[in-house]
């Protein structure tokens, strides 16, 4: 089974702190993604990475950055946390389209999420 | 850019009732379509997906969805819901090209009363 793990289930930080959210996957997936999930808004893509050291902005990248130094690990960084970044953060991973050996192409596998509260 | 619209934010059903959750998308090209489910306190997990071929796809736990290209729709159905189907359901679309990022709808919260 694909396993995507996130470093914390719950995190409480203060405004202005630098926050690191870590995600690790064990399926050798090239693609990794960070979303935030808010009630009534669904999931919104923050950043994604299609290879080590590569990153692309998603729909809401402002206030966030990412790091991918190793294939299995994708970090989301809040340089200076603000209260409007209180949210559930979900990490996901997938094979690139066309490279999976089975019908799992394009299917994203999600971690359990990190509920971040910024006070 | 693609977008996804889910028709209902909240649905309340009694056990054994039939379910249909609407999903429409907008995108000018070929797409892949997904339904994900999030049970209370659990990971988001794939319910079913459509890539090509038969537009009627079957997923886990008795769910199915039909892709109607002319209507840009991918509605989720189940003939008889159970209390354990209480969850939030998300429709998602990815273009069949490029990085194939997912765009999600806002979700439908389904509550099934016993």
PDB file of N, CA and C in Angstrom, chain A residues 42-98:
ATOM      1  N   UNK A  42     -13.280  23.382  -0.051  1.00  0.00           N
ATOM      2  CA  UNK A  42     -12.656  22.194  -0.625  1.00  0.00           C
ATOM      3  C   UNK A  42     -11.145  22.209  -0.451  1.00  0.00           C
ATOM      4  N   UNK A  43     -10.440  21.557  -1.356  1.00  0.00           N
ATOM      5  CA  UNK A  43      -8.985  21.523  -1.336  1.00  0.00           C
ATOM      6  C   UNK A  43      -8.452  22.484  -2.388  1.00  0.00           C
ATOM      7  N   UNK A  44      -7.485  23.257  -1.985  1.00  0.00           N
ATOM      8  CA  UNK A  44      -6.851  24.193  -2.909  1.00  0.00           C
ATOM      9  C   UNK A  44      -5.354  23.920  -2.957  1.00  0.00           C
ATOM     10  N   UNK A  45      -4.832  23.876  -4.171  1.00  0.00           N
ATOM     11  CA  UNK A  45      -3.432  23.508  -4.378  1.00  0.00           C
ATOM     12  C   UNK A  45      -2.515  24.693  -4.066  1.00  0.00           C
ATOM     13  N   UNK A  46      -1.539  24.448  -3.204  1.00  0.00           N
ATOM     14  CA  UNK A  46      -0.604  25.499  -2.826  1.00  0.00           C
ATOM     15  C   UNK A  46       0.634  25.453  -3.726  1.00  0.00           C
ATOM     16  N   UNK A  47       1.296  24.316  -3.724  1.00  0.00           N
ATOM     17  CA  UNK A  47       2.490  24.082  -4.539  1.00  0.00           C
ATOM     18  C   UNK A  47       2.521  22.609  -4.920  1.00  0.00           C
ATOM     19  N   UNK A  48       3.251  22.319  -5.979  1.00  0.00           N
ATOM     20  CA  UNK A  48       3.548  20.935  -6.280  1.00  0.00           C
ATOM     21  C   UNK A  48       4.962  20.823  -6.838  1.00  0.00           C
ATOM     22  N   UNK A  49       5.422  19.589  -6.864  1.00  0.00           N
ATOM     23  CA  UNK A  49       6.785  19.318  -7.344  1.00  0.00           C
ATOM     24  C   UNK A  49       6.741  18.070  -8.207  1.00  0.00           C
ATOM     25  N   UNK A  50       7.361  18.128  -9.378  1.00  0.00           N
ATOM     26  CA  UNK A  50       7.361  16.983 -10.279  1.00  0.00           C
ATOM     27  C   UNK A  50       8.720  16.290 -10.325  1.00  0.00           C
ATOM     28  N   UNK A  51       9.668  16.800  -9.531  1.00  0.00           N
ATOM     29  CA  UNK A  51      10.990  16.176  -9.487  1.00  0.00           C
ATOM     30  C   UNK A  51      11.773  16.820  -8.349  1.00  0.00           C
ATOM     31  N   UNK A  52      12.846  16.182  -7.963  1.00  0.00           N
ATOM     32  CA  UNK A  52      13.692  16.748  -6.913  1.00  0.00           C
ATOM     33  C   UNK A  52      14.157  18.138  -7.331  1.00  0.00           C
ATOM     34  N   UNK A  53      14.093  19.052  -6.395  1.00  0.00           N
ATOM     35  CA  UNK A  53      14.496  20.450  -6.559  1.00  0.00           C
ATOM     36  C   UNK A  53      13.622  21.231  -7.539  1.00  0.00           C
ATOM     37  N   UNK A  54      12.586  20.620  -8.060  1.00  0.00           N
ATOM     38  CA  UNK A  54      11.681  21.327  -8.947  1.00  0.00           C
ATOM     39  C   UNK A  54      10.396  21.658  -8.196  1.00  0.00           C
ATOM     40  N   UNK A  55       9.814  22.807  -8.479  1.00  0.00           N
ATOM     41  CA  UNK A  55       8.569  23.193  -7.840  1.00  0.00           C
ATOM     42  C   UNK A  55       7.782  24.083  -8.783  1.00  0.00           C
ATOM     43  N   UNK A  56       6.470  24.025  -8.600  1.00  0.00           N
ATOM     44  CA  UNK A  56       5.573  24.854  -9.386  1.00  0.00           C
ATOM     45  C   UNK A  56       4.515  25.424  -8.458  1.00  0.00           C
ATOM     46  N   UNK A  57       4.127  26.667  -8.697  1.00  0.00           N
ATOM     47  CA  UNK A  57       3.060  27.271  -7.900  1.00  0.00           C
ATOM     48  C   UNK A  57       1.726  26.654  -8.273  1.00  0.00           C
ATOM     49  N   UNK A  58       0.911  26.510  -7.227  1.00  0.00           N
ATOM     50  CA  UNK A  58      -0.457  26.088  -7.449  1.00  0.00           C
ATOM     51  C   UNK A  58      -1.371  27.299  -7.514  1.00  0.00           C
ATOM     52  N   UNK A  59      -2.566  27.149  -6.982  1.00  0.00           N
ATOM     53  CA  UNK A  59      -3.555  28.225  -7.069  1.00  0.00           C
ATOM     54  C   UNK A  59      -3.397  29.283  -5.978  1.00  0.00           C
ATOM     55  N   UNK A  60      -2.821  28.903  -4.838  1.00  0.00           N
ATOM     56  CA  UNK A  60      -2.723  29.858  -3.717  1.00  0.00           C
ATOM     57  C   UNK A  60      -1.342  29.807  -3.074  1.00  0.00           C
ATOM     58  N   UNK A  61      -0.286  30.167  -3.781  1.00  0.00           N
ATOM     59  CA  UNK A  61       1.072  30.026  -3.233  1.00  0.00           C
ATOM     60  C   UNK A  61       1.506  31.146  -2.285  1.00  0.00           C
ATOM     61  N   UNK A  62       0.752  32.234  -2.245  1.00  0.00           N
ATOM     62  CA  UNK A  62       1.194  33.407  -1.480  1.00  0.00           C
ATOM     63  C   UNK A  62       1.336  33.057  -0.002  1.00  0.00           C
ATOM     64  N   UNK A  63       2.485  33.419   0.566  1.00  0.00           N
ATOM     65  CA  UNK A  63       2.736  33.176   1.977  1.00  0.00           C
ATOM     66  C   UNK A  63       3.364  31.823   2.273  1.00  0.00           C
ATOM     67  N   UNK A  64       3.588  31.038   1.220  1.00  0.00           N
ATOM     68  CA  UNK A  64       4.158  29.698   1.368  1.00  0.00           C
ATOM     69  C   UNK A  64       5.376  29.533   0.463  1.00  0.00           C
ATOM     70  N   UNK A  65       6.243  28.618   0.861  1.00  0.00           N
ATOM     71  CA  UNK A  65       7.302  28.147  -0.020  1.00  0.00           C
ATOM     72  C   UNK A  65       7.452  26.645   0.207  1.00  0.00           C
ATOM     73  N   UNK A  66       8.212  25.991  -0.654  1.00  0.00           N
ATOM     74  CA  UNK A  66       8.381  24.545  -0.538  1.00  0.00           C
ATOM     75  C   UNK A  66       9.830  24.175  -0.784  1.00  0.00           C
ATOM     76  N   UNK A  67      10.145  22.956  -0.379  1.00  0.00           N
ATOM     77  CA  UNK A  67      11.488  22.429  -0.587  1.00  0.00           C
ATOM     78  C   UNK A  67      11.397  20.952  -0.885  1.00  0.00           C
ATOM     79  N   UNK A  68      12.132  20.531  -1.925  1.00  0.00           N
ATOM     80  CA  UNK A  68      12.193  19.103  -2.225  1.00  0.00           C
ATOM     81  C   UNK A  68      13.642  18.747  -2.538  1.00  0.00           C
ATOM     82  N   UNK A  69      14.334  18.329  -1.512  1.00  0.00           N
ATOM     83  CA  UNK A  69      15.739  17.959  -1.632  1.00  0.00           C
ATOM     84  C   UNK A  69      15.913  16.477  -1.943  1.00  0.00           C
ATOM     85  N   UNK A  70      14.947  15.672  -1.534  1.00  0.00           N
ATOM     86  CA  UNK A  70      14.966  14.237  -1.819  1.00  0.00           C
ATOM     87  C   UNK A  70      13.631  13.841  -2.429  1.00  0.00           C
ATOM     88  N   UNK A  71      13.662  12.797  -3.214  1.00  0.00           N
ATOM     89  CA  UNK A  71      12.467  12.407  -3.958  1.00  0.00           C
ATOM     90  C   UNK A  71      11.300  12.095  -3.030  1.00  0.00           C
ATOM     91  N   UNK A  72      11.569  11.484  -1.904  1.00  0.00           N
ATOM     92  CA  UNK A  72      10.486  11.017  -1.046  1.00  0.00           C
ATOM     93  C   UNK A  72       9.954  12.089  -0.089  1.00  0.00           C
ATOM     94  N   UNK A  73      10.579  13.240  -0.033  1.00  0.00           N
ATOM     95  CA  UNK A  73      10.250  14.228   0.991  1.00  0.00           C
ATOM     96  C   UNK A  73       9.916  15.578   0.367  1.00  0.00           C
ATOM     97  N   UNK A  74       8.816  16.162   0.827  1.00  0.00           N
ATOM     98  CA  UNK A  74       8.360  17.445   0.296  1.00  0.00           C
ATOM     99  C   UNK A  74       7.913  18.296   1.477  1.00  0.00           C
ATOM    100  N   UNK A  75       8.566  19.430   1.651  1.00  0.00           N
ATOM    101  CA  UNK A  75       8.298  20.274   2.813  1.00  0.00           C
ATOM    102  C   UNK A  75       7.547  21.534   2.410  1.00  0.00           C
ATOM    103  N   UNK A  76       6.607  21.903   3.233  1.00  0.00           N
ATOM    104  CA  UNK A  76       5.886  23.172   3.069  1.00  0.00           C
ATOM    105  C   UNK A  76       6.362  24.114   4.166  1.00  0.00           C
ATOM    106  N   UNK A  77       6.677  25.342   3.775  1.00  0.00           N
ATOM    107  CA  UNK A  77       7.243  26.305   4.717  1.00  0.00           C
ATOM    108  C   UNK A  77       6.356  27.543   4.758  1.00  0.00           C
ATOM    109  N   UNK A  78       5.986  27.928   5.949  1.00  0.00           N
ATOM    110  CA  UNK A  78       5.310  29.198   6.161  1.00  0.00           C
ATOM    111  C   UNK A  78       6.355  30.128   6.757  1.00  0.00           C
ATOM    112  N   UNK A  79       6.829  31.070   5.969  1.00  0.00           N
ATOM    113  CA  UNK A  79       7.953  31.908   6.378  1.00  0.00           C
ATOM    114  C   UNK A  79       7.612  32.744   7.612  1.00  0.00           C
ATOM    115  N   UNK A  80       6.407  33.247   7.676  1.00  0.00           N
ATOM    116  CA  UNK A  80       5.956  34.055   8.811  1.00  0.00           C
ATOM    117  C   UNK A  80       4.461  33.794   8.967  1.00  0.00           C
ATOM    118  N   UNK A  81       4.144  32.852   9.841  1.00  0.00           N
ATOM    119  CA  UNK A  81       2.766  32.374   9.937  1.00  0.00           C
ATOM    120  C   UNK A  81       1.805  33.502  10.301  1.00  0.00           C
ATOM    121  N   UNK A  82       0.630  33.440   9.698  1.00  0.00           N
ATOM    122  CA  UNK A  82      -0.416  34.411  10.012  1.00  0.00           C
ATOM    123  C   UNK A  82      -1.694  33.653  10.351  1.00  0.00           C
ATOM    124  N   UNK A  83      -2.616  34.339  11.025  1.00  0.00           N
ATOM    125  CA  UNK A  83      -3.836  33.664  11.478  1.00  0.00           C
ATOM    126  C   UNK A  83      -4.669  33.132  10.308  1.00  0.00           C
ATOM    127  N   UNK A  84      -4.582  33.785   9.144  1.00  0.00           N
ATOM    128  CA  UNK A  84      -5.368  33.283   8.017  1.00  0.00           C
ATOM    129  C   UNK A  84      -4.754  32.044   7.368  1.00  0.00           C
ATOM    130  N   UNK A  85      -3.657  31.565   7.926  1.00  0.00           N
ATOM    131  CA  UNK A  85      -3.086  30.304   7.476  1.00  0.00           C
ATOM    132  C   UNK A  85      -3.485  29.145   8.397  1.00  0.00           C
ATOM    133  N   UNK A  86      -4.337  29.426   9.358  1.00  0.00           N
ATOM    134  CA  UNK A  86      -4.937  28.356  10.159  1.00  0.00           C
ATOM    135  C   UNK A  86      -5.790  27.501   9.231  1.00  0.00           C
ATOM    136  N   UNK A  87      -5.468  26.213   9.154  1.00  0.00           N
ATOM    137  CA  UNK A  87      -6.130  25.354   8.182  1.00  0.00           C
ATOM    138  C   UNK A  87      -5.676  23.912   8.379  1.00  0.00           C
ATOM    139  N   UNK A  88      -6.295  23.025   7.601  1.00  0.00           N
ATOM    140  CA  UNK A  88      -5.823  21.644   7.488  1.00  0.00           C
ATOM    141  C   UNK A  88      -4.953  21.573   6.242  1.00  0.00           C
ATOM    142  N   UNK A  89      -3.741  21.049   6.406  1.00  0.00           N
ATOM    143  CA  UNK A  89      -2.825  20.934   5.279  1.00  0.00           C
ATOM    144  C   UNK A  89      -2.662  19.462   4.901  1.00  0.00           C
ATOM    145  N   UNK A  90      -2.878  19.184   3.619  1.00  0.00           N
ATOM    146  CA  UNK A  90      -2.801  17.823   3.111  1.00  0.00           C
ATOM    147  C   UNK A  90      -1.682  17.707   2.095  1.00  0.00           C
ATOM    148  N   UNK A  91      -0.925  16.640   2.239  1.00  0.00           N
ATOM    149  CA  UNK A  91       0.121  16.314   1.286  1.00  0.00           C
ATOM    150  C   UNK A  91      -0.362  15.135   0.445  1.00  0.00           C
ATOM    151  N   UNK A  92       0.067  15.099  -0.808  1.00  0.00           N
ATOM    152  CA  UNK A  92      -0.294  13.988  -1.682  1.00  0.00           C
ATOM    153  C   UNK A  92       0.878  13.670  -2.612  1.00  0.00           C
ATOM    154  N   UNK A  93       0.848  12.462  -3.158  1.00  0.00           N
ATOM    155  CA  UNK A  93       1.874  12.095  -4.130  1.00  0.00           C
ATOM    156  C   UNK A  93       1.256  11.242  -5.226  1.00  0.00           C
ATOM    157  N   UNK A  94       1.923  11.213  -6.381  1.00  0.00           N
ATOM    158  CA  UNK A  94       1.433  10.405  -7.500  1.00  0.00           C
ATOM    159  C   UNK A  94       2.558  10.156  -8.488  1.00  0.00           C
ATOM    160  N   UNK A  95       2.333   9.183  -9.363  1.00  0.00           N
ATOM    161  CA  UNK A  95       3.197   9.027 -10.521  1.00  0.00           C
ATOM    162  C   UNK A  95       2.842  10.112 -11.528  1.00  0.00           C
ATOM    163  N   UNK A  96       3.801  10.485 -12.386  1.00  0.00           N
ATOM    164  CA  UNK A  96       3.445  11.357 -13.496  1.00  0.00           C
ATOM    165  C   UNK A  96       2.525  10.610 -14.441  1.00  0.00           C
ATOM    166  N   UNK A  97       1.738  11.340 -15.179  1.00  0.00           N
ATOM    167  CA  UNK A  97       0.823  10.715 -16.108  1.00  0.00           C
ATOM    168  C   UNK A  97       1.588   9.851 -17.086  1.00  0.00           C
ATOM    169  N   UNK A  98       1.132   8.626 -17.270  1.00  0.00           N
ATOM    170  CA  UNK A  98       1.716   7.753 -18.272  1.00  0.00           C
ATOM    171  C   UNK A  98       2.838   6.883 -17.790  1.00  0.00           C
TER     172      UNK A  98
END
